Coordinates of C-alpha atoms in Angstrom, one line a residue:
Chain Q
M1 CA 118.9 100.6 90.5
Y2 CA 116.3 101.2 88.0
G3 CA 112.9 102.7 88.6
G4 CA 111.7 102.8 85.1
G5 CA 111.0 106.5 84.5
Y6 CA 108.0 105.3 82.7
I7 CA 105.6 103.4 84.7
Y8 CA 103.1 101.4 82.8
D9 CA 99.4 102.0 83.4
D10 CA 96.6 100.9 81.1
S11 CA 93.7 101.9 83.4
G12 CA 94.8 105.2 84.8
R13 CA 92.6 108.0 83.9
S14 CA 89.1 106.6 83.9
R15 CA 89.5 105.0 87.3
Q16 CA 91.1 108.1 88.7
Q17 CA 88.0 110.2 88.0
E18 CA 85.7 107.6 89.4
E19 CA 87.5 107.3 92.7
Q20 CA 88.2 110.9 93.0
L21 CA 84.6 111.6 93.6
Q22 CA 84.5 109.3 96.6
D23 CA 87.2 111.1 98.6
D24 CA 86.1 113.3 101.5
P25 CA 86.6 116.8 100.1
V26 CA 87.7 118.3 103.4
K27 CA 90.3 115.6 104.0
L28 CA 91.4 115.8 100.4
A29 CA 92.0 119.6 100.8
A30 CA 94.0 119.1 104.0
F31 CA 96.0 116.3 102.3
E32 CA 96.8 118.5 99.3
A33 CA 97.7 121.4 101.5
R34 CA 100.1 119.3 103.4
I35 CA 101.9 118.1 100.2
A36 CA 102.0 121.7 98.8
G37 CA 103.7 122.7 102.1
G38 CA 106.4 120.2 101.5
E39 CA 105.3 117.7 104.2
K40 CA 105.7 114.0 103.8
I41 CA 102.7 111.6 103.9
E42 CA 103.2 108.6 106.2
P43 CA 101.5 105.2 106.1
G44 CA 98.9 105.9 108.8
D45 CA 97.8 109.2 107.2
W46 CA 94.6 109.6 105.4
M47 CA 95.2 109.6 101.6
P48 CA 93.0 109.6 98.5
A49 CA 92.3 106.1 97.2
E50 CA 93.9 107.1 93.9
Y51 CA 97.1 108.3 95.5
R52 CA 97.4 105.0 97.3
R53 CA 96.7 103.0 94.1
Q54 CA 99.2 105.0 92.0
L55 CA 101.9 104.8 94.7
I56 CA 101.5 101.0 95.1
R57 CA 101.7 100.7 91.3
L58 CA 104.8 102.9 91.1
I59 CA 106.7 101.5 94.0
E60 CA 105.8 97.9 93.2
Q61 CA 107.0 98.3 89.6
H62 CA 110.1 99.9 90.8
A63 CA 110.7 96.9 93.1
H64 CA 110.1 94.4 90.3
S65 CA 112.5 96.4 88.1
E66 CA 115.3 96.0 90.7
I67 CA 114.7 92.2 91.0
I68 CA 114.3 91.6 87.3
G69 CA 117.1 94.1 86.5
A70 CA 119.6 92.0 88.4
L71 CA 119.1 89.1 85.9
P72 CA 120.8 90.5 82.7
E73 CA 123.9 91.5 84.7
G74 CA 123.8 88.5 87.1
T75 CA 124.2 86.2 84.2
W76 CA 127.7 87.7 83.6
I77 CA 129.0 87.1 87.1
T78 CA 130.5 83.7 86.2
R79 CA 132.0 85.3 83.1
A80 CA 133.3 88.6 84.4
P81 CA 136.7 89.5 83.0
G82 CA 138.9 89.3 86.0
F83 CA 138.6 89.0 89.8
K84 CA 138.1 92.7 90.5
R85 CA 135.3 93.1 88.0
K86 CA 133.7 89.9 89.3
L87 CA 133.7 91.1 92.9
A88 CA 132.3 94.5 91.9
L89 CA 129.5 92.9 89.9
I90 CA 128.6 90.5 92.7
A91 CA 128.3 93.5 95.1
K92 CA 126.3 95.5 92.6
V93 CA 123.8 92.6 91.9
Q94 CA 123.4 92.1 95.7
D95 CA 122.6 95.8 96.0
E96 CA 119.9 95.5 93.4
I97 CA 118.2 92.7 95.2
G98 CA 118.5 94.7 98.4
H99 CA 116.9 97.6 96.6
G100 CA 114.0 95.4 95.6
Q101 CA 113.5 94.4 99.3
L102 CA 113.6 98.1 100.4
L103 CA 111.0 99.0 97.8
Y104 CA 108.7 96.0 98.4
N105 CA 108.7 97.1 102.1
A106 CA 107.8 100.7 101.1
A107 CA 104.9 99.4 98.9
E108 CA 103.8 97.1 101.7
T109 CA 103.2 100.0 104.0
L110 CA 100.4 101.0 101.6
G111 CA 98.6 97.7 102.3
K112 CA 99.5 95.3 99.5
S113 CA 101.3 92.2 100.7
R114 CA 104.7 91.1 99.4
E115 CA 103.1 87.9 98.2
A116 CA 100.4 89.7 96.2
M117 CA 103.1 91.8 94.5
I118 CA 105.2 88.8 93.6
N119 CA 102.1 87.0 92.2
D120 CA 101.2 90.0 90.1
L121 CA 104.8 90.0 88.7
L122 CA 104.7 86.2 87.9
S123 CA 101.3 86.4 86.2
G124 CA 102.3 89.4 84.1
K125 CA 99.8 91.8 85.7
S126 CA 102.5 94.0 87.1
K127 CA 105.2 95.4 84.8
Y128 CA 108.8 96.3 85.3
S129 CA 111.2 98.5 83.5
N130 CA 111.1 97.6 79.8
V131 CA 114.8 97.9 79.4
F132 CA 115.4 94.5 81.1
N133 CA 113.6 92.7 78.4
Y134 CA 116.7 92.9 76.3
P135 CA 119.6 90.5 76.4
A136 CA 123.1 91.3 77.7
E137 CA 125.0 89.7 74.8
T138 CA 128.6 90.5 75.7
W139 CA 130.6 91.9 78.6
A140 CA 130.3 95.3 76.9
D141 CA 126.6 95.1 77.4
V142 CA 127.2 94.8 81.1
T143 CA 129.3 98.0 81.1
V144 CA 126.6 99.8 79.1
I145 CA 124.0 98.7 81.6
G146 CA 126.2 99.5 84.6
F147 CA 127.1 103.0 83.3
L148 CA 124.1 104.3 81.3
I149 CA 121.1 102.4 82.5
D150 CA 122.1 103.1 86.1
A151 CA 122.8 106.7 85.2
A152 CA 119.3 107.0 83.7
A153 CA 117.8 105.3 86.8
I154 CA 119.6 107.7 89.1
V155 CA 118.1 110.7 87.2
N156 CA 114.7 109.2 87.9
Q157 CA 115.3 108.1 91.5
V158 CA 116.9 111.4 92.5
A159 CA 113.7 113.1 91.3
N160 CA 111.4 110.6 93.0
A161 CA 113.3 110.9 96.3
K162 CA 111.8 114.4 96.6
G163 CA 108.3 113.0 96.3
S164 CA 105.6 113.1 99.0
Y165 CA 105.4 109.5 100.4
G166 CA 107.8 109.2 103.4
P167 CA 108.6 105.4 103.2
Y168 CA 109.4 105.6 99.4
C169 CA 111.6 108.7 99.9
R170 CA 113.5 107.0 102.7
A171 CA 114.1 103.9 100.7
L172 CA 115.3 106.0 97.7
E173 CA 117.7 107.9 99.8
R174 CA 119.5 104.7 100.7
I175 CA 119.2 103.4 97.2
C176 CA 120.7 106.5 95.6
Y177 CA 123.7 106.3 98.0
E178 CA 124.5 102.8 96.8
E179 CA 123.7 103.7 93.2
S180 CA 126.6 106.1 93.1
F181 CA 129.0 103.1 93.4
H182 CA 127.1 101.3 90.6
L183 CA 127.5 104.2 88.3
K184 CA 131.2 104.6 89.1
Q185 CA 132.1 101.0 88.6
G186 CA 130.0 100.9 85.4
H187 CA 131.8 104.0 84.1
D188 CA 135.1 102.6 85.0
A189 CA 134.5 99.3 83.1
F190 CA 133.0 101.3 80.2
I191 CA 136.1 103.5 79.9
E192 CA 138.4 100.4 80.1
L193 CA 136.8 99.0 77.0
A194 CA 136.6 102.4 75.3
T195 CA 140.3 103.0 75.7
G196 CA 141.3 99.4 75.1
T197 CA 142.2 97.3 72.1
P198 CA 140.4 97.8 68.7
A199 CA 138.4 94.6 69.5
Q200 CA 137.3 96.0 72.8
K201 CA 136.3 99.3 71.3
A202 CA 134.3 97.6 68.6
M203 CA 132.6 95.4 71.1
L204 CA 131.6 98.5 73.2
Q205 CA 130.4 100.4 70.1
D206 CA 128.3 97.4 69.1
A207 CA 126.7 97.2 72.6
L208 CA 126.1 101.0 72.6
N209 CA 124.4 100.7 69.2
R210 CA 122.0 98.0 70.4
W211 CA 121.2 99.6 73.8
W212 CA 120.7 103.2 72.6
Q213 CA 117.0 102.7 71.6
P214 CA 116.0 100.9 74.8
I215 CA 117.8 103.7 76.7
M216 CA 115.8 106.4 74.8
H217 CA 112.7 104.4 75.6
F218 CA 113.7 104.3 79.3
F219 CA 112.0 107.5 80.4
G220 CA 108.8 106.7 78.5
P221 CA 106.8 108.3 75.7
P222 CA 107.1 112.0 75.1
D223 CA 105.1 114.3 77.3
K224 CA 102.6 115.1 74.6
V225 CA 101.4 111.6 74.5
S226 CA 102.1 110.4 78.0
A227 CA 99.1 109.4 80.1
H228 CA 100.3 110.9 83.3
S229 CA 98.0 113.5 84.8
E230 CA 98.7 116.8 86.4
K231 CA 97.2 115.3 89.6
L232 CA 100.2 113.0 90.0
M233 CA 102.5 115.9 89.7
Q234 CA 100.5 117.9 92.2
W235 CA 100.5 115.0 94.6
K236 CA 104.3 114.6 94.1
V237 CA 103.9 111.0 93.0
K238 CA 105.5 111.9 89.7
M239 CA 108.3 114.4 90.1
A240 CA 109.5 115.2 86.7
S241 CA 108.1 114.8 83.2
N242 CA 109.5 112.1 80.9
D243 CA 110.9 114.7 78.5
D244 CA 112.6 116.6 81.2
M245 CA 114.3 113.5 82.7
R246 CA 115.4 112.4 79.2
N247 CA 116.9 115.7 78.5
Q248 CA 118.7 115.8 81.8
F249 CA 120.1 112.4 81.1
L250 CA 121.3 113.4 77.6
E251 CA 122.8 116.6 78.9
A252 CA 124.9 114.8 81.5
Y253 CA 125.9 111.6 79.6
V254 CA 126.1 112.1 75.8
P255 CA 129.2 114.2 76.3
K256 CA 130.7 111.5 78.4
I257 CA 130.1 109.0 75.6
W258 CA 131.4 111.3 72.8
E259 CA 134.6 112.3 74.7
L260 CA 135.7 108.6 74.5
G261 CA 135.5 108.7 70.7
L262 CA 132.3 106.6 70.6
T263 CA 129.3 107.3 68.5
L264 CA 125.6 107.0 69.1
P265 CA 123.3 105.6 66.4
D266 CA 121.2 108.7 65.9
P267 CA 122.3 111.2 63.2
L268 CA 119.9 113.8 64.5
L269 CA 121.2 113.7 68.1
K270 CA 122.5 117.1 69.0
K271 CA 122.0 119.9 71.5
N272 CA 120.1 122.9 70.2
A273 CA 122.2 125.9 71.1
D274 CA 119.2 128.2 71.1
T275 CA 116.8 126.2 73.3
G276 CA 119.5 124.4 75.3
K277 CA 117.5 121.2 74.8
W278 CA 118.7 118.0 73.2
E279 CA 117.1 116.9 69.9
F280 CA 117.0 113.4 68.7
S281 CA 115.1 111.1 66.3
D282 CA 111.9 109.7 67.8
P283 CA 112.6 106.1 69.0
D284 CA 110.2 103.4 67.8
W285 CA 107.3 103.8 70.3
D286 CA 105.3 101.0 68.7
L287 CA 108.1 98.6 69.5
F288 CA 108.2 100.0 73.1
F289 CA 104.5 99.1 73.6
E290 CA 105.0 95.7 72.0
V291 CA 107.8 94.9 74.5
I292 CA 105.6 96.1 77.4
K293 CA 102.9 93.8 76.3
G294 CA 105.3 90.9 76.7
N295 CA 106.7 90.5 73.2
G296 CA 110.2 91.6 73.8
P297 CA 113.2 89.3 73.3
C298 CA 113.6 88.3 76.9
N299 CA 110.2 88.9 78.6
K300 CA 109.4 85.2 78.8
E301 CA 112.8 84.2 80.0
R302 CA 112.9 86.8 82.8
L303 CA 109.5 85.8 84.2
N304 CA 110.4 82.1 83.9
V305 CA 113.6 82.6 85.9
R306 CA 111.6 84.3 88.7
K307 CA 109.0 81.6 88.6
W308 CA 111.6 78.9 88.8
A309 CA 113.2 80.7 91.8
E310 CA 109.9 81.1 93.6
E311 CA 108.9 77.5 92.9
H312 CA 112.2 76.0 94.0
G313 CA 112.6 78.2 97.0
R314 CA 109.2 77.3 98.5
W315 CA 110.4 74.2 100.4
I316 CA 113.0 76.2 102.3
R317 CA 110.6 79.1 103.0
K318 CA 108.2 76.6 104.5
A319 CA 110.9 74.6 106.4
L320 CA 112.0 77.8 108.1
M321 CA 108.6 79.1 109.1
R322 CA 107.2 77.5 112.3
E323 CA 103.4 77.7 112.3
E324 CA 103.3 79.0 115.9
E325 CA 105.4 81.9 114.8
R326 CA 103.2 83.0 111.9
E327 CA 101.3 86.2 112.3
R328 CA 98.0 86.9 110.7
T329 CA 99.0 90.2 109.3
A330 CA 102.6 91.0 108.4
L331 CA 103.1 94.5 107.2
P332 CA 105.9 96.9 108.0
V333 CA 104.9 100.0 110.1
A334 CA 107.1 102.6 108.4
Chain Y
M1 CA 113.7 75.5 72.5
N2 CA 116.2 77.3 74.7
E3 CA 117.8 80.3 73.0
S4 CA 119.0 82.1 76.2
L5 CA 122.4 83.8 76.4
D6 CA 122.5 82.9 80.0
P7 CA 124.3 79.6 80.6
R8 CA 122.5 79.1 83.9
V9 CA 119.1 79.4 82.2
N10 CA 120.1 76.7 79.7
R11 CA 121.7 74.4 82.2
L12 CA 118.8 74.5 84.6
R13 CA 116.2 74.7 81.9
L14 CA 114.8 77.8 83.6
N15 CA 113.2 78.8 80.3
N16 CA 110.9 75.9 80.1
S17 CA 108.2 76.8 82.6
D18 CA 104.9 77.3 81.0
G19 CA 102.5 76.6 83.9
S20 CA 101.4 79.3 86.2
F21 CA 102.8 79.5 89.8
S22 CA 101.7 81.6 92.7
I23 CA 102.8 81.9 96.3
E24 CA 100.5 81.9 99.3
E25 CA 99.8 84.8 101.6
G26 CA 102.3 84.6 104.5
E27 CA 104.8 82.5 102.6
N28 CA 107.2 85.4 102.7
W29 CA 107.2 85.2 106.5
N30 CA 106.8 87.9 109.1
V31 CA 108.1 91.5 109.1
F32 CA 110.7 92.8 111.5
E33 CA 111.7 96.5 112.0
V34 CA 115.4 97.1 112.0
F35 CA 117.3 99.5 114.2
H36 CA 120.9 100.4 113.4
Q37 CA 123.6 101.7 115.7
E38 CA 126.3 103.6 113.9
K39 CA 128.8 103.8 116.7
R40 CA 129.1 102.9 120.3
G41 CA 127.4 105.4 122.5
A42 CA 124.9 106.4 119.7
H43 CA 121.2 105.6 119.7
H44 CA 119.9 102.8 117.6
E45 CA 117.9 104.3 114.8
H46 CA 115.1 102.8 112.7
V47 CA 116.4 102.1 109.2
G48 CA 113.7 99.9 107.6
C49 CA 112.5 96.3 107.8
V50 CA 113.1 92.8 106.7
H51 CA 111.0 89.7 106.2
A52 CA 112.1 86.7 108.2
P53 CA 110.6 83.6 109.8
D54 CA 112.0 84.5 113.3
A55 CA 114.1 87.1 115.1
N56 CA 117.4 85.2 114.7
L57 CA 117.1 85.1 110.9
A58 CA 115.8 88.6 110.9
L59 CA 119.1 89.7 112.4
I60 CA 121.1 87.9 109.7
F61 CA 119.0 89.5 107.0
A62 CA 119.3 92.9 108.6
K63 CA 123.0 92.6 108.6
E64 CA 123.0 91.8 104.9
Q65 CA 120.5 94.6 104.1
F66 CA 121.5 97.4 106.4
G67 CA 125.0 96.6 107.6
R68 CA 126.9 96.2 104.4
R69 CA 127.7 99.8 103.8
K70 CA 128.8 102.6 106.1
K71 CA 129.5 102.2 109.8
C72 CA 127.5 99.8 111.9
V73 CA 128.4 98.3 115.3
N74 CA 125.1 96.8 116.3
L75 CA 121.6 96.0 115.0
W76 CA 118.2 95.4 116.8
V77 CA 115.2 93.7 115.3
V78 CA 111.7 93.7 116.6
R79 CA 108.5 92.3 115.1
S80 CA 106.5 95.0 113.3
A81 CA 103.4 93.7 115.0
D82 CA 104.8 94.5 118.4
I83 CA 105.3 98.2 117.6
L84 CA 102.7 100.4 119.4
A85 CA 102.4 103.9 118.0
F86 CA 100.2 106.9 118.3
D87 CA 97.9 107.7 115.4
L88 CA 99.4 110.3 113.1
E89 CA 96.1 112.1 113.3
D90 CA 96.8 112.9 117.0
E91 CA 99.9 114.8 116.1
D92 CA 98.5 118.0 117.6
M93 CA 98.8 116.7 121.1
F94 CA 102.6 117.1 120.8
A95 CA 102.3 120.7 120.0
N96 CA 104.2 122.9 122.4
N97 CA 101.9 124.9 124.7
P98 CA 103.1 128.5 124.9
D99 CA 101.8 128.7 128.5
K100 CA 104.3 126.1 129.6
T101 CA 107.4 128.2 129.3
Y102 CA 108.3 127.1 132.8
R103 CA 109.5 123.8 131.2
D104 CA 112.2 125.6 129.2
A105 CA 115.4 127.3 130.1
S106 CA 114.2 130.3 128.1
G107 CA 111.3 130.7 130.5
F108 CA 113.6 132.0 133.2
K109 CA 115.1 135.5 132.9
V110 CA 117.8 135.5 135.6
M111 CA 120.0 138.1 134.0
E112 CA 117.3 140.7 134.1
K113 CA 116.9 140.2 137.8
I114 CA 120.7 140.2 138.4
N115 CA 121.1 143.4 136.5
K116 CA 118.3 145.0 138.3
F117 CA 119.8 143.9 141.7
K118 CA 123.2 145.2 140.7
A119 CA 121.8 148.6 139.6
Q120 CA 119.9 149.0 142.8
S121 CA 122.8 148.1 145.1
K122 CA 125.1 150.6 143.5

């Protein structure tokens, strides 16, 4: 579902310059020419160390986002309003876990093991999309997530699917196909509340008010302060700027919210008729970085649930693995 | 204290872990490549991979992962470690040699010869 448009990196630029010097300039030129020509890079190809590092970070964090992202919604499966909604929610949550698997596989082709990625998630070293550090307080929250967070994720994933790394593009192609069902079922549940009783409308409006800031955070800081280099754009690792994706999202979805008679908690939000761009109040970016650091309302709970699952799943993983079957290296080929 | 909104978290006390936990290399089993057949008569096509302890479980996971949408009539799994492939760097050896037109239908100009024959025999 949800590759955070903004992928956290606290060590990016200095390391990039350092490693850049070590790459063979001839191979680097051939690599860049290949990408410029629209070709995909495959796991066995030569690639700059920094390209590999950035891709692992990006795909791994995307995978973690799918797995952690299933938690706020998964908690509502037992309390979904009605059988049809419950079936759809189970199917969606299963999809998200499946997306996590597809993405872990894509990251593994770059040489980092599944186990190392999971350990980095549990220790807090690897991040995931910040939006999942907020609680889903009511059923209306689930509809806001299913509609708007998935919509935001689609904007991001459709862009990334045109990137340069073959295994990531292939995984995203499959993911985007399933995502269209998520968006539709979310929109359907959202509309049901928006056109329902006064109590349902009020519940949805309340959820929208609480989620609007995390949604505005979703695509990351504005381009003028974002740490992403032109190199990542040139290498087709990052396919669209944070501001462009945010604008694309607002353009497509704000009208769909307003047409249902709902409001958004930002008096400055409007489309500038001259520039064609959306204008909005700056969300609280200090809060955004606080939550990334681990101080959001649900960071601890999310990781603890994962930790519990890994800890209590160990016995069955071990019971199923016969020692004579174990391979020394286990990485996918494509 | 538990303040979770998730009843499972409270019931199972999932929110109480404070120690660190890590998994061991290899704990997530082996990797299998998955091939999907969309309809009878079609080729099996590579669609991705799954982690599984053995081939039988790999098939079950492959069904969950790659067979729950769209058409599927059959799946194959094979250990990733058993795949042998050329180096991508050797791609040039697959380039078509323009001297080998005798391998293609287009390398034979029969109509020219027929037309020439017909013109001569008039």
